mmCIF file of C-alpha atoms and ligand atoms in Angstrom:
data_model
loop_
_atom_site.group_PDB
_atom_site.id
_atom_site.type_symbol
_atom_site.label_atom_id
_atom_site.label_comp_id
_atom_site.label_asym_id
_atom_site.label_seq_id
_atom_site.Cartn_x
_atom_site.Cartn_y
_atom_site.Cartn_z
ATOM 1 C CA MET K 2 8.395 23.090 -4.700
ATOM 2 C CA PRO K 3 9.036 22.136 -1.040
ATOM 3 C CA ARG K 4 10.952 18.923 -0.482
ATOM 4 C CA LEU K 5 9.341 15.700 0.784
ATOM 5 C CA ARG K 6 10.128 16.129 4.482
ATOM 6 C CA THR K 7 8.683 19.638 4.401
ATOM 7 C CA LEU K 8 5.577 18.446 2.544
ATOM 8 C CA ALA K 9 5.134 15.629 5.064
ATOM 9 C CA VAL K 10 4.919 18.225 7.848
ATOM 10 C CA HIS K 11 3.110 21.106 6.160
ATOM 11 C CA ALA K 12 1.011 19.907 3.211
ATOM 12 C CA GLY K 13 -2.728 19.856 3.853
ATOM 13 C CA GLN K 14 -2.294 21.798 7.075
ATOM 14 C CA ARG K 15 -3.444 25.327 7.842
ATOM 15 C CA PRO K 16 -4.311 26.870 11.210
ATOM 16 C CA GLU K 17 -7.954 26.296 12.039
ATOM 17 C CA PRO K 18 -9.588 29.699 11.298
ATOM 18 C CA HIS K 19 -11.769 30.007 14.426
ATOM 19 C CA THR K 20 -9.263 29.004 17.105
ATOM 20 C CA GLY K 21 -5.840 29.015 15.432
ATOM 21 C CA ALA K 22 -5.303 25.331 16.362
ATOM 22 C CA LEU K 23 -2.115 24.174 14.641
ATOM 23 C CA ALA K 24 -2.810 20.433 14.649
ATOM 24 C CA GLN K 25 -5.707 19.530 12.373
ATOM 25 C CA PRO K 26 -8.801 19.225 14.614
ATOM 26 C CA ILE K 27 -11.001 16.156 14.394
ATOM 27 C CA PHE K 28 -14.296 17.237 12.851
ATOM 28 C CA GLN K 29 -16.301 14.397 14.364
ATOM 29 C CA THR K 30 -19.590 15.280 12.731
ATOM 30 C CA SER K 31 -21.708 13.431 10.212
ATOM 31 C CA THR K 32 -23.354 16.501 8.720
ATOM 32 C CA PHE K 33 -22.727 20.229 8.147
ATOM 33 C CA VAL K 34 -25.398 22.924 8.369
ATOM 34 C CA TYR K 35 -25.708 25.037 5.279
ATOM 35 C CA GLY K 36 -27.511 27.899 6.968
ATOM 36 C CA ASP K 37 -30.252 28.759 4.569
ATOM 37 C CA PHE K 38 -32.289 27.193 1.829
ATOM 38 C CA GLU K 39 -30.495 28.919 -1.051
ATOM 39 C CA ARG K 40 -27.003 27.880 0.131
ATOM 40 C CA GLY K 41 -28.177 24.280 0.483
ATOM 41 C CA ARG K 42 -29.467 24.367 -3.076
ATOM 42 C CA ARG K 43 -26.191 25.833 -4.379
ATOM 43 C CA LEU K 44 -24.052 23.288 -2.466
ATOM 44 C CA PHE K 45 -26.025 20.359 -3.830
ATOM 45 C CA ALA K 46 -25.988 21.782 -7.353
ATOM 46 C CA GLY K 47 -22.187 22.084 -7.146
ATOM 47 C CA GLU K 48 -22.425 25.860 -7.648
ATOM 48 C CA GLU K 49 -20.623 26.465 -4.355
ATOM 49 C CA ALA K 50 -17.861 24.451 -2.692
ATOM 50 C CA GLY K 51 -18.445 23.356 0.889
ATOM 51 C CA TYR K 52 -18.919 20.403 3.188
ATOM 52 C CA LEU K 53 -22.247 18.589 3.155
ATOM 53 C CA TYR K 54 -21.939 15.167 4.675
ATOM 54 C CA THR K 55 -18.938 13.187 5.985
ATOM 55 C CA ARG K 56 -19.481 10.227 3.654
ATOM 56 C CA ILE K 57 -18.631 12.592 0.755
ATOM 57 C CA GLN K 58 -16.058 14.859 2.401
ATOM 58 C CA ASN K 59 -14.937 16.039 5.831
ATOM 59 C CA PRO K 60 -12.327 18.687 6.769
ATOM 60 C CA THR K 61 -10.083 16.252 8.700
ATOM 61 C CA THR K 62 -10.272 13.664 5.924
ATOM 62 C CA ARG K 63 -9.682 16.427 3.377
ATOM 63 C CA ALA K 64 -6.440 17.415 5.136
ATOM 64 C CA PHE K 65 -5.260 13.778 4.842
ATOM 65 C CA GLU K 66 -6.180 13.761 1.131
ATOM 66 C CA GLU K 67 -4.258 16.983 0.507
ATOM 67 C CA LYS K 68 -1.163 15.811 2.382
ATOM 68 C CA LEU K 69 -1.063 12.501 0.528
ATOM 69 C CA ALA K 70 -1.678 14.148 -2.885
ATOM 70 C CA ALA K 71 1.223 16.540 -2.223
ATOM 71 C CA LEU K 72 3.555 13.709 -1.164
ATOM 72 C CA GLU K 73 2.696 11.624 -4.250
ATOM 73 C CA GLY K 74 2.917 14.665 -6.554
ATOM 74 C CA GLY K 75 -0.700 14.063 -7.663
ATOM 75 C CA GLU K 76 -3.376 16.653 -8.406
ATOM 76 C CA ASP K 77 -5.820 15.212 -5.896
ATOM 77 C CA ALA K 78 -6.576 12.251 -3.642
ATOM 78 C CA VAL K 79 -9.659 10.599 -2.195
ATOM 79 C CA ALA K 80 -9.630 8.782 1.147
ATOM 80 C CA PHE K 81 -11.367 5.523 2.052
ATOM 81 C CA THR K 82 -11.881 3.535 5.210
ATOM 82 C CA SER K 83 -9.331 0.880 4.180
ATOM 83 C CA GLY K 84 -7.031 -0.063 1.329
ATOM 84 C CA MET K 85 -9.545 -2.631 0.067
ATOM 85 C CA ALA K 86 -12.307 0.017 0.005
ATOM 86 C CA ALA K 87 -10.012 2.215 -2.125
ATOM 87 C CA ILE K 88 -9.187 -0.624 -4.542
ATOM 88 C CA ALA K 89 -12.856 -1.633 -4.833
ATOM 89 C CA ALA K 90 -13.987 1.960 -5.455
ATOM 90 C CA LEU K 91 -11.340 2.392 -8.140
ATOM 91 C CA ALA K 92 -12.243 -0.847 -9.922
ATOM 92 C CA PHE K 93 -16.023 -0.332 -9.783
ATOM 93 C CA THR K 94 -15.626 3.226 -11.106
ATOM 94 C CA LEU K 95 -13.278 2.483 -13.987
ATOM 95 C CA LEU K 96 -14.427 -0.975 -15.168
ATOM 96 C CA LYS K 97 -17.619 -2.370 -16.663
ATOM 97 C CA PRO K 98 -18.725 -5.846 -17.829
ATOM 98 C CA GLY K 99 -16.683 -7.027 -20.826
ATOM 99 C CA ASP K 100 -13.560 -5.080 -19.780
ATOM 100 C CA GLU K 101 -10.275 -6.784 -18.974
ATOM 101 C CA LEU K 102 -7.986 -6.056 -16.026
ATOM 102 C CA VAL K 103 -4.375 -7.198 -16.500
ATOM 103 C CA TYR K 104 -2.159 -7.458 -13.433
ATOM 104 C CA LEU K 105 1.453 -8.147 -12.592
ATOM 105 C CA GLY K 106 1.787 -10.266 -9.465
ATOM 106 C CA PRO K 107 2.284 -11.291 -6.870
ATOM 107 C CA LEU K 108 -0.376 -9.156 -5.246
ATOM 108 C CA TYR K 109 -1.648 -8.819 -1.715
ATOM 109 C CA GLY K 110 -3.907 -11.900 -1.322
ATOM 110 C CA GLY K 111 -6.970 -9.751 -0.557
ATOM 111 C CA THR K 112 -6.543 -7.797 -3.801
ATOM 112 C CA GLU K 113 -6.139 -10.959 -5.850
ATOM 113 C CA GLY K 114 -9.190 -12.467 -4.111
ATOM 114 C CA PHE K 115 -11.250 -9.347 -4.892
ATOM 115 C CA PHE K 116 -10.249 -9.538 -8.573
ATOM 116 C CA TYR K 117 -11.124 -13.209 -9.022
ATOM 117 C CA ASP K 118 -14.025 -13.617 -6.568
ATOM 118 C CA THR K 119 -15.819 -10.299 -7.012
ATOM 119 C CA LEU K 120 -14.810 -8.441 -10.192
ATOM 120 C CA ALA K 121 -14.959 -11.633 -12.276
ATOM 121 C CA ARG K 122 -18.549 -12.154 -11.064
ATOM 122 C CA PHE K 123 -19.437 -8.792 -12.593
ATOM 123 C CA GLY K 124 -18.184 -9.851 -16.036
ATOM 124 C CA ILE K 125 -14.681 -8.386 -15.840
ATOM 125 C CA ARG K 126 -11.932 -10.589 -17.274
ATOM 126 C CA ILE K 127 -8.872 -10.950 -15.050
ATOM 127 C CA THR K 128 -5.523 -11.754 -16.676
ATOM 128 C CA ASP K 129 -2.310 -12.538 -14.821
ATOM 129 C CA ALA K 130 0.656 -11.262 -16.866
ATOM 130 C CA THR K 131 3.297 -11.925 -14.207
ATOM 131 C CA GLU K 132 5.119 -14.658 -16.112
ATOM 132 C CA ARG K 133 4.914 -13.299 -19.653
ATOM 133 C CA PRO K 134 5.740 -10.082 -21.504
ATOM 134 C CA LEU K 135 3.167 -7.464 -20.526
ATOM 135 C CA ALA K 136 2.809 -6.159 -24.101
ATOM 136 C CA GLU K 137 1.592 -9.612 -25.237
ATOM 137 C CA ALA K 138 -1.050 -9.787 -22.500
ATOM 138 C CA LEU K 139 -2.764 -6.545 -23.533
ATOM 139 C CA GLY K 140 -5.825 -6.901 -25.731
ATOM 140 C CA PRO K 141 -8.574 -4.724 -27.244
ATOM 141 C CA ASP K 142 -10.683 -4.931 -24.043
ATOM 142 C CA THR K 143 -7.863 -4.201 -21.590
ATOM 143 C CA ARG K 144 -8.856 -1.117 -19.592
ATOM 144 C CA LEU K 145 -6.593 -1.324 -16.558
ATOM 145 C CA ILE K 146 -3.093 -2.564 -15.761
ATOM 146 C CA TYR K 147 -2.618 -3.159 -12.045
ATOM 147 C CA VAL K 148 0.761 -3.554 -10.379
ATOM 148 C CA GLU K 149 2.129 -3.686 -6.853
ATOM 149 C CA THR K 150 5.803 -2.955 -6.239
ATOM 150 C CA PRO K 151 7.664 -4.149 -4.283
ATOM 151 C CA ALA K 152 5.092 -6.910 -4.220
ATOM 152 C CA ASN K 153 3.688 -8.820 -1.290
ATOM 153 C CA PRO K 154 5.264 -11.121 -0.027
ATOM 154 C CA THR K 155 8.405 -11.850 -2.082
ATOM 155 C CA LEU K 156 9.305 -8.215 -2.786
ATOM 156 C CA ARG K 157 9.205 -8.719 -6.524
ATOM 157 C CA VAL K 158 9.985 -5.435 -8.265
ATOM 158 C CA HIS K 159 8.163 -4.250 -11.399
ATOM 159 C CA ASP K 160 9.473 -1.528 -13.702
ATOM 160 C CA LEU K 161 6.886 1.231 -13.293
ATOM 161 C CA ALA K 162 8.210 3.446 -16.108
ATOM 162 C CA GLU K 163 7.969 0.496 -18.505
ATOM 163 C CA VAL K 164 4.426 -0.389 -17.366
ATOM 164 C CA ALA K 165 3.393 3.262 -17.813
ATOM 165 C CA ARG K 166 4.980 3.435 -21.277
ATOM 166 C CA LEU K 167 3.138 0.331 -22.505
ATOM 167 C CA ALA K 168 -0.144 1.479 -20.977
ATOM 168 C CA ARG K 169 0.021 4.992 -22.444
ATOM 169 C CA ALA K 170 0.930 3.728 -25.916
ATOM 170 C CA ARG K 171 -2.392 1.849 -25.964
ATOM 171 C CA GLY K 172 -4.595 4.287 -24.077
ATOM 172 C CA ILE K 173 -4.913 1.894 -21.110
ATOM 173 C CA ARG K 174 -4.950 3.230 -17.540
ATOM 174 C CA SER K 175 -2.230 2.046 -15.173
ATOM 175 C CA VAL K 176 -2.561 1.702 -11.402
ATOM 176 C CA ALA K 177 0.249 1.143 -8.890
ATOM 177 C CA ASP K 178 -0.281 0.013 -5.307
ATOM 178 C CA ASN K 179 2.404 2.065 -3.520
ATOM 179 C CA THR K 180 1.758 0.671 -0.035
ATOM 180 C CA PHE K 181 5.174 -0.993 0.400
ATOM 181 C CA ALA K 182 7.334 1.828 -1.000
ATOM 182 C CA THR K 183 5.249 4.898 -0.060
ATOM 183 C CA PRO K 184 5.946 8.256 -1.733
ATOM 184 C CA ALA K 185 8.979 8.622 0.536
ATOM 185 C CA LEU K 186 10.743 6.012 -1.644
ATOM 186 C CA THR K 187 8.883 5.844 -4.987
ATOM 187 C CA ARG K 188 6.570 8.308 -6.760
ATOM 188 C CA PRO K 189 4.774 6.259 -9.444
ATOM 189 C CA LEU K 190 2.907 9.268 -10.914
ATOM 190 C CA GLU K 191 6.257 10.875 -11.836
ATOM 191 C CA LEU K 192 7.097 7.686 -13.730
ATOM 192 C CA GLY K 193 3.927 7.996 -15.824
ATOM 193 C CA ILE K 194 1.529 5.762 -13.834
ATOM 194 C CA ASP K 195 -2.042 7.173 -13.893
ATOM 195 C CA LEU K 196 -3.303 6.310 -10.416
ATOM 196 C CA VAL K 197 -1.721 5.311 -7.110
ATOM 197 C CA VAL K 198 -3.594 3.306 -4.472
ATOM 198 C CA HIS K 199 -2.645 2.873 -0.833
ATOM 199 C CA SER K 200 -3.396 0.796 2.152
ATOM 200 C CA ALA K 201 -2.753 3.773 4.466
ATOM 201 C CA THR K 202 -3.099 1.251 7.303
ATOM 202 C CA LYS K 203 0.580 0.411 6.793
ATOM 203 C CA TYR K 204 3.486 2.876 6.507
ATOM 204 C CA LEU K 205 1.387 6.036 6.078
ATOM 205 C CA SER K 206 -0.071 5.422 9.526
ATOM 206 C CA GLY K 207 3.120 3.787 10.746
ATOM 207 C CA HIS K 208 1.826 2.997 14.206
ATOM 208 C CA GLY K 209 -0.528 0.058 13.733
ATOM 209 C CA ASP K 210 -3.472 1.905 15.257
ATOM 210 C CA THR K 211 -5.758 2.729 12.351
ATOM 211 C CA LEU K 212 -7.116 1.607 8.983
ATOM 212 C CA GLY K 213 -7.138 3.728 5.857
ATOM 213 C CA GLY K 214 -6.971 3.736 2.092
ATOM 214 C CA ALA K 215 -6.645 6.253 -0.725
ATOM 215 C CA VAL K 216 -6.487 6.783 -4.471
ATOM 216 C CA VAL K 217 -4.242 9.565 -5.850
ATOM 217 C CA GLY K 218 -4.043 10.955 -9.386
ATOM 218 C CA PRO K 219 -5.434 13.506 -11.841
ATOM 219 C CA ALA K 220 -8.284 15.576 -10.334
ATOM 220 C CA GLU K 221 -10.777 14.512 -12.996
ATOM 221 C CA LEU K 222 -10.271 10.787 -12.338
ATOM 222 C CA VAL K 223 -10.166 11.239 -8.568
ATOM 223 C CA ASP K 224 -13.477 13.155 -8.768
ATOM 224 C CA GLU K 225 -15.038 10.264 -10.661
ATOM 225 C CA ILE K 226 -13.783 7.774 -8.079
ATOM 226 C CA ARG K 227 -15.022 9.966 -5.221
ATOM 227 C CA ALA K 228 -18.462 10.277 -6.808
ATOM 228 C CA GLU K 229 -18.919 6.559 -7.404
ATOM 229 C CA GLY K 230 -16.753 5.189 -4.605
ATOM 230 C CA LEU K 231 -18.095 7.368 -1.811
ATOM 231 C CA ARG K 232 -21.567 8.473 -2.944
ATOM 232 C CA HIS K 233 -22.557 4.990 -4.148
ATOM 233 C CA LEU K 234 -20.296 2.509 -2.398
ATOM 234 C CA GLY K 235 -19.828 4.478 0.816
ATOM 235 C CA GLY K 236 -16.477 3.336 2.242
ATOM 236 C CA ALA K 237 -15.647 6.756 3.714
ATOM 237 C CA GLN K 238 -12.747 7.325 6.101
ATOM 238 C CA SER K 239 -13.611 8.345 9.643
ATOM 239 C CA PRO K 240 -12.292 11.756 10.780
ATOM 240 C CA PHE K 241 -10.533 10.125 13.729
ATOM 241 C CA ASP K 242 -8.642 7.748 11.415
ATOM 242 C CA ALA K 243 -7.699 10.714 9.202
ATOM 243 C CA PHE K 244 -6.348 12.525 12.275
ATOM 244 C CA LEU K 245 -4.148 9.543 13.200
ATOM 245 C CA LEU K 246 -2.927 9.278 9.609
ATOM 246 C CA LEU K 247 -2.047 12.978 9.495
ATOM 247 C CA ARG K 248 -0.048 12.572 12.682
ATOM 248 C CA GLY K 249 1.734 9.490 11.353
ATOM 249 C CA MET K 250 2.527 10.984 7.964
ATOM 250 C CA LYS K 251 4.470 13.903 9.447
ATOM 251 C CA THR K 252 7.302 11.463 10.173
ATOM 252 C CA LEU K 253 6.847 9.267 7.077
ATOM 253 C CA VAL K 254 10.100 10.224 5.367
ATOM 254 C CA LEU K 255 12.202 9.788 8.507
ATOM 255 C CA ARG K 256 10.531 6.497 9.346
ATOM 256 C CA MET K 257 11.048 5.118 5.832
ATOM 257 C CA GLU K 258 14.746 5.986 6.019
ATOM 258 C CA ALA K 259 15.063 4.195 9.372
ATOM 259 C CA HIS K 260 12.959 1.187 8.228
ATOM 260 C CA SER K 261 15.139 0.910 5.108
ATOM 261 C CA GLU K 262 18.385 1.125 7.047
ATOM 262 C CA GLY K 263 17.230 -1.507 9.555
ATOM 263 C CA ALA K 264 15.909 -3.829 6.826
ATOM 264 C CA MET K 265 19.158 -3.583 4.862
ATOM 265 C CA ARG K 266 21.131 -4.621 7.935
ATOM 266 C CA VAL K 267 18.713 -7.454 8.697
ATOM 267 C CA ALA K 268 18.842 -8.641 5.059
ATOM 268 C CA ARG K 269 22.656 -8.648 5.002
ATOM 269 C CA PHE K 270 22.759 -10.568 8.276
ATOM 270 C CA LEU K 271 20.242 -13.140 6.991
ATOM 271 C CA GLU K 272 22.123 -13.501 3.712
ATOM 272 C CA GLY K 273 25.220 -14.613 5.614
ATOM 273 C CA HIS K 274 23.406 -17.094 7.885
ATOM 274 C CA PRO K 275 23.755 -20.812 7.066
ATOM 275 C CA ALA K 276 20.172 -21.694 8.138
ATOM 276 C CA VAL K 277 18.699 -19.252 5.604
ATOM 277 C CA ARG K 278 18.288 -20.677 2.104
ATOM 278 C CA ARG K 279 17.314 -17.443 0.401
ATOM 279 C CA VAL K 280 16.714 -13.786 1.283
ATOM 280 C CA TYR K 281 14.345 -11.543 -0.646
ATOM 281 C CA TYR K 282 15.197 -7.849 -0.285
ATOM 282 C CA PRO K 283 15.344 -5.406 -3.232
ATOM 283 C CA GLY K 284 18.409 -3.719 -1.715
ATOM 284 C CA LEU K 285 20.533 -6.884 -2.058
ATOM 285 C CA GLU K 286 22.522 -7.274 -5.270
ATOM 286 C CA SER K 287 21.265 -10.888 -5.340
ATOM 287 C CA HIS K 288 17.632 -9.734 -5.736
ATOM 288 C CA PRO K 289 16.489 -10.128 -9.372
ATOM 289 C CA GLY K 290 14.795 -6.716 -9.268
ATOM 290 C CA HIS K 291 17.719 -4.863 -7.691
ATOM 291 C CA ALA K 292 18.685 -2.784 -10.747
ATOM 292 C CA VAL K 293 15.099 -1.616 -11.350
ATOM 293 C CA ALA K 294 14.615 -0.963 -7.626
ATOM 294 C CA ALA K 295 17.799 1.134 -7.556
ATOM 295 C CA ARG K 296 16.325 3.247 -10.394
ATOM 296 C CA GLN K 297 12.838 3.764 -9.017
ATOM 297 C CA MET K 298 13.340 3.678 -5.222
ATOM 298 C CA ARG K 299 15.219 6.165 -3.024
ATOM 299 C CA ALA K 300 15.900 3.380 -0.503
ATOM 300 C CA PHE K 301 14.681 -0.207 -0.458
ATOM 301 C CA GLY K 302 12.017 -0.192 2.252
ATOM 302 C CA GLY K 303 11.369 -2.129 5.426
ATOM 303 C CA MET K 304 10.104 -5.493 4.151
ATOM 304 C CA VAL K 305 12.308 -8.601 3.985
ATOM 305 C CA ALA K 306 11.392 -12.228 3.284
ATOM 306 C CA LEU K 307 13.448 -15.335 3.986
ATOM 307 C CA GLU K 308 13.229 -18.951 2.918
ATOM 308 C CA LEU K 309 13.951 -21.511 5.636
ATOM 309 C CA GLY K 310 13.320 -24.666 3.631
ATOM 310 C CA SER K 311 10.407 -26.240 5.497
ATOM 311 C CA GLU K 312 7.282 -25.418 7.455
ATOM 312 C CA ALA K 313 8.800 -27.005 10.566
ATOM 313 C CA ALA K 314 11.802 -24.665 10.385
ATOM 314 C CA ALA K 315 9.554 -21.620 9.764
ATOM 315 C CA ARG K 316 7.333 -22.588 12.697
ATOM 316 C CA ALA K 317 10.282 -23.096 15.074
ATOM 317 C CA PHE K 318 11.807 -19.795 13.989
ATOM 318 C CA LEU K 319 8.571 -17.789 14.288
ATOM 319 C CA ASP K 320 7.667 -19.218 17.695
ATOM 320 C CA ARG K 321 11.069 -18.235 19.074
ATOM 321 C CA LEU K 322 11.032 -14.552 17.999
ATOM 322 C CA ARG K 323 10.767 -12.011 20.756
ATOM 323 C CA TYR K 324 10.652 -8.539 19.206
ATOM 324 C CA PHE K 325 8.964 -9.583 15.956
ATOM 325 C CA ALA K 326 5.292 -10.101 16.827
ATOM 326 C CA GLN K 327 3.540 -12.823 14.818
ATOM 327 C CA ALA K 328 0.769 -10.850 13.145
ATOM 328 C CA VAL K 329 -0.396 -9.773 9.713
ATOM 329 C CA SER K 330 -0.094 -6.182 8.525
ATOM 330 C CA LEU K 331 3.175 -4.305 8.110
ATOM 331 C CA GLY K 332 4.783 -0.901 8.202
ATOM 332 C CA ASP K 333 4.437 -0.320 11.948
ATOM 333 C CA VAL K 334 7.098 0.971 14.325
ATOM 334 C CA ASP K 335 6.834 -2.520 15.903
ATOM 335 C CA SER K 336 8.522 -5.351 14.000
ATOM 336 C CA LEU K 337 6.113 -8.002 12.693
ATOM 337 C CA ALA K 338 6.571 -11.487 11.237
ATOM 338 C CA THR K 339 4.159 -13.585 9.181
ATOM 339 C CA HIS K 340 4.018 -16.973 7.523
ATOM 340 C CA PRO K 341 2.249 -16.037 4.248
ATOM 341 C CA TYR K 342 1.671 -19.653 3.135
ATOM 342 C CA SER K 343 -0.626 -20.444 6.076
ATOM 343 C CA THR K 344 -2.091 -16.955 6.647
ATOM 344 C CA THR K 345 -2.345 -14.061 4.135
ATOM 345 C CA HIS K 346 -1.966 -16.255 1.036
ATOM 346 C CA GLN K 347 -3.835 -19.331 2.286
ATOM 347 C CA LEU K 348 -6.648 -18.747 -0.213
ATOM 348 C CA VAL K 349 -4.325 -18.524 -3.227
ATOM 349 C CA SER K 350 -4.079 -21.903 -4.992
ATOM 350 C CA GLU K 351 -1.160 -24.155 -4.020
ATOM 351 C CA GLU K 352 0.169 -24.057 -7.576
ATOM 352 C CA VAL K 353 0.191 -20.236 -7.735
ATOM 353 C CA ARG K 354 1.658 -19.955 -4.230
ATOM 354 C CA LEU K 355 4.550 -22.235 -5.069
ATOM 355 C CA ARG K 356 5.149 -20.601 -8.455
ATOM 356 C CA GLN K 357 5.387 -17.220 -6.734
ATOM 357 C CA GLY K 358 7.778 -18.469 -4.047
ATOM 358 C CA VAL K 359 5.120 -18.509 -1.309
ATOM 359 C CA THR K 360 6.377 -21.805 0.087
ATOM 360 C CA PRO K 361 5.797 -23.465 3.483
ATOM 361 C CA GLY K 362 9.305 -22.299 4.480
ATOM 362 C CA LEU K 363 8.812 -18.613 3.614
ATOM 363 C CA VAL K 364 8.672 -15.997 6.387
ATOM 364 C CA ARG K 365 7.936 -12.306 5.803
ATOM 365 C CA LEU K 366 9.387 -9.691 8.135
ATOM 366 C CA SER K 367 8.263 -6.104 8.568
ATOM 367 C CA VAL K 368 11.344 -4.521 10.099
ATOM 368 C CA GLY K 369 10.258 -1.967 12.680
ATOM 369 C CA LEU K 370 12.077 0.906 14.314
ATOM 370 C CA GLU K 371 13.723 -0.969 17.191
ATOM 371 C CA ASP K 372 17.538 -0.905 17.253
ATOM 372 C CA PRO K 373 18.626 -3.132 14.319
ATOM 373 C CA GLU K 374 21.239 -4.790 16.559
ATOM 374 C CA ASP K 375 18.515 -6.009 18.935
ATOM 375 C CA LEU K 376 16.488 -7.258 15.977
ATOM 376 C CA ILE K 377 19.497 -9.124 14.576
ATOM 377 C CA GLU K 378 20.163 -10.754 17.963
ATOM 378 C CA ASP K 379 16.504 -11.777 18.110
ATOM 379 C CA LEU K 380 16.715 -13.307 14.611
ATOM 380 C CA GLU K 381 19.978 -15.048 15.453
ATOM 381 C CA ARG K 382 18.446 -16.747 18.513
ATOM 382 C CA ALA K 383 15.407 -17.873 16.573
ATOM 383 C CA LEU K 384 17.499 -19.116 13.642
ATOM 384 C CA ALA K 385 19.643 -21.214 15.983
ATOM 385 C CA ARG K 386 16.456 -22.963 17.066
ATOM 386 C CA ALA K 387 15.343 -23.505 13.460
ATOM 387 C CA ALA K 388 18.796 -24.836 12.522
ATOM 388 C CA ALA K 389 18.836 -27.236 15.501
ATOM 389 C CA LEU K 390 15.482 -28.580 14.397
ATOM 390 C CA GLU K 391 16.645 -29.101 10.815
ATOM 391 C CA ALA K 392 19.809 -30.870 12.045
ATOM 392 C CA GLY K 393 17.965 -33.049 14.549
HETATM 393 C C1 PLP B 428 -0.069 -4.102 -0.689
HETATM 394 C C2 PLP B 428 -1.404 -4.040 -0.029
HETATM 395 N N1 PLP B 428 -2.421 -3.444 -0.667
HETATM 396 C C3 PLP B 428 -3.654 -3.366 -0.103
HETATM 397 C C4 PLP B 428 -3.926 -3.932 1.138
HETATM 398 C C5 PLP B 428 -5.310 -3.843 1.717
HETATM 399 O O1 PLP B 428 -5.373 -2.787 2.631
HETATM 400 P P1 PLP B 428 -6.331 -2.748 3.937
HETATM 401 O O2 PLP B 428 -5.943 -3.876 4.828
HETATM 402 O O3 PLP B 428 -6.045 -1.378 4.508
HETATM 403 O O4 PLP B 428 -7.733 -2.873 3.438
HETATM 404 C C6 PLP B 428 -2.897 -4.549 1.832
HETATM 405 C C7 PLP B 428 -3.181 -5.145 3.173
HETATM 406 O O5 PLP B 428 -2.458 -5.900 3.713
HETATM 407 C C8 PLP B 428 -1.600 -4.618 1.235
HETATM 408 O O6 PLP B 428 -0.580 -5.236 1.856
#
């Protein structure tokens, strides 16, 4: 089997048969002619494979699906227009009224909102098992265990092999959101997880210029999710977005190594700074999930969070940063900084936010690919400002 860097370049790619084009062309077409009546009948009956309509499948999107499936070590993948479209398609395909979804948090605020605001409205019970033993939270109606690791925004690490073991023992399906780690660092399917979901918008793209989502796993399940999620719900990925993702993913492994190296240096610097009360980074020995992360991650990723003690200190720090742009999203070559309490997690209840460490003083950094020394100097300047404010 080719290694990850080779898969990142070659998987899903073959020279275009008519012209020999090496880079995957953008098939910017909504429909595909089937030539004659009989072929149309066969295509629709599933008696012959072929493209019909871009909402169901498109050659550029298909190349993205094949590359991602190869990187994750999954049988197949299905692409969506965004991470949320992928998560919604998965949930609406695999759950029905009366079922229970158990999750380990924290989760991306949008995912948590979708569970409680939308799925619950369709009669699906949502159970948060973050603060108790997972085995005790599983009941006769549990159909899905959902986990994100490292989790947004405090980089909490969950033991994927353990989640998979518990799920399999009870015939429950497990899903891991692998957006933060990517297959360059963690391959959940190898650890026994049934399905992986992605916000491809983040590290898979890597350049902050597109949206995308995907579900990866066994072909039979992926087929089901494609049929329901694309035929009925319709959140298909555009060929142009797939093209950008294919381009970004060629350098995924190299980028993840550089993001991880930069984030480790940033985390060590922050850990030694007197104005920083706490640093969350799975690569630090002080992180409660470090041992599990060391087992299931090849490196520790590009996301770091820091606690500055108050909203005033966080505000002063954020407003002083030069290379870290204040914006949501993550995983870009550009460094980004967010204040989860007042932005991404604003809709999560105060009690849950505080319990999960999403405090007014918390700042989340997505460490980009600038020189880590420049990033550290930037952080140092901004921290001096925050410290002066705290002192004064
Ligand atoms: C971990 C995680 N999962 C899913 C999503 C949703 O993805 P998208 O914004 O592509 O819909 C996000 C977005 O921030 C995320 O951080």
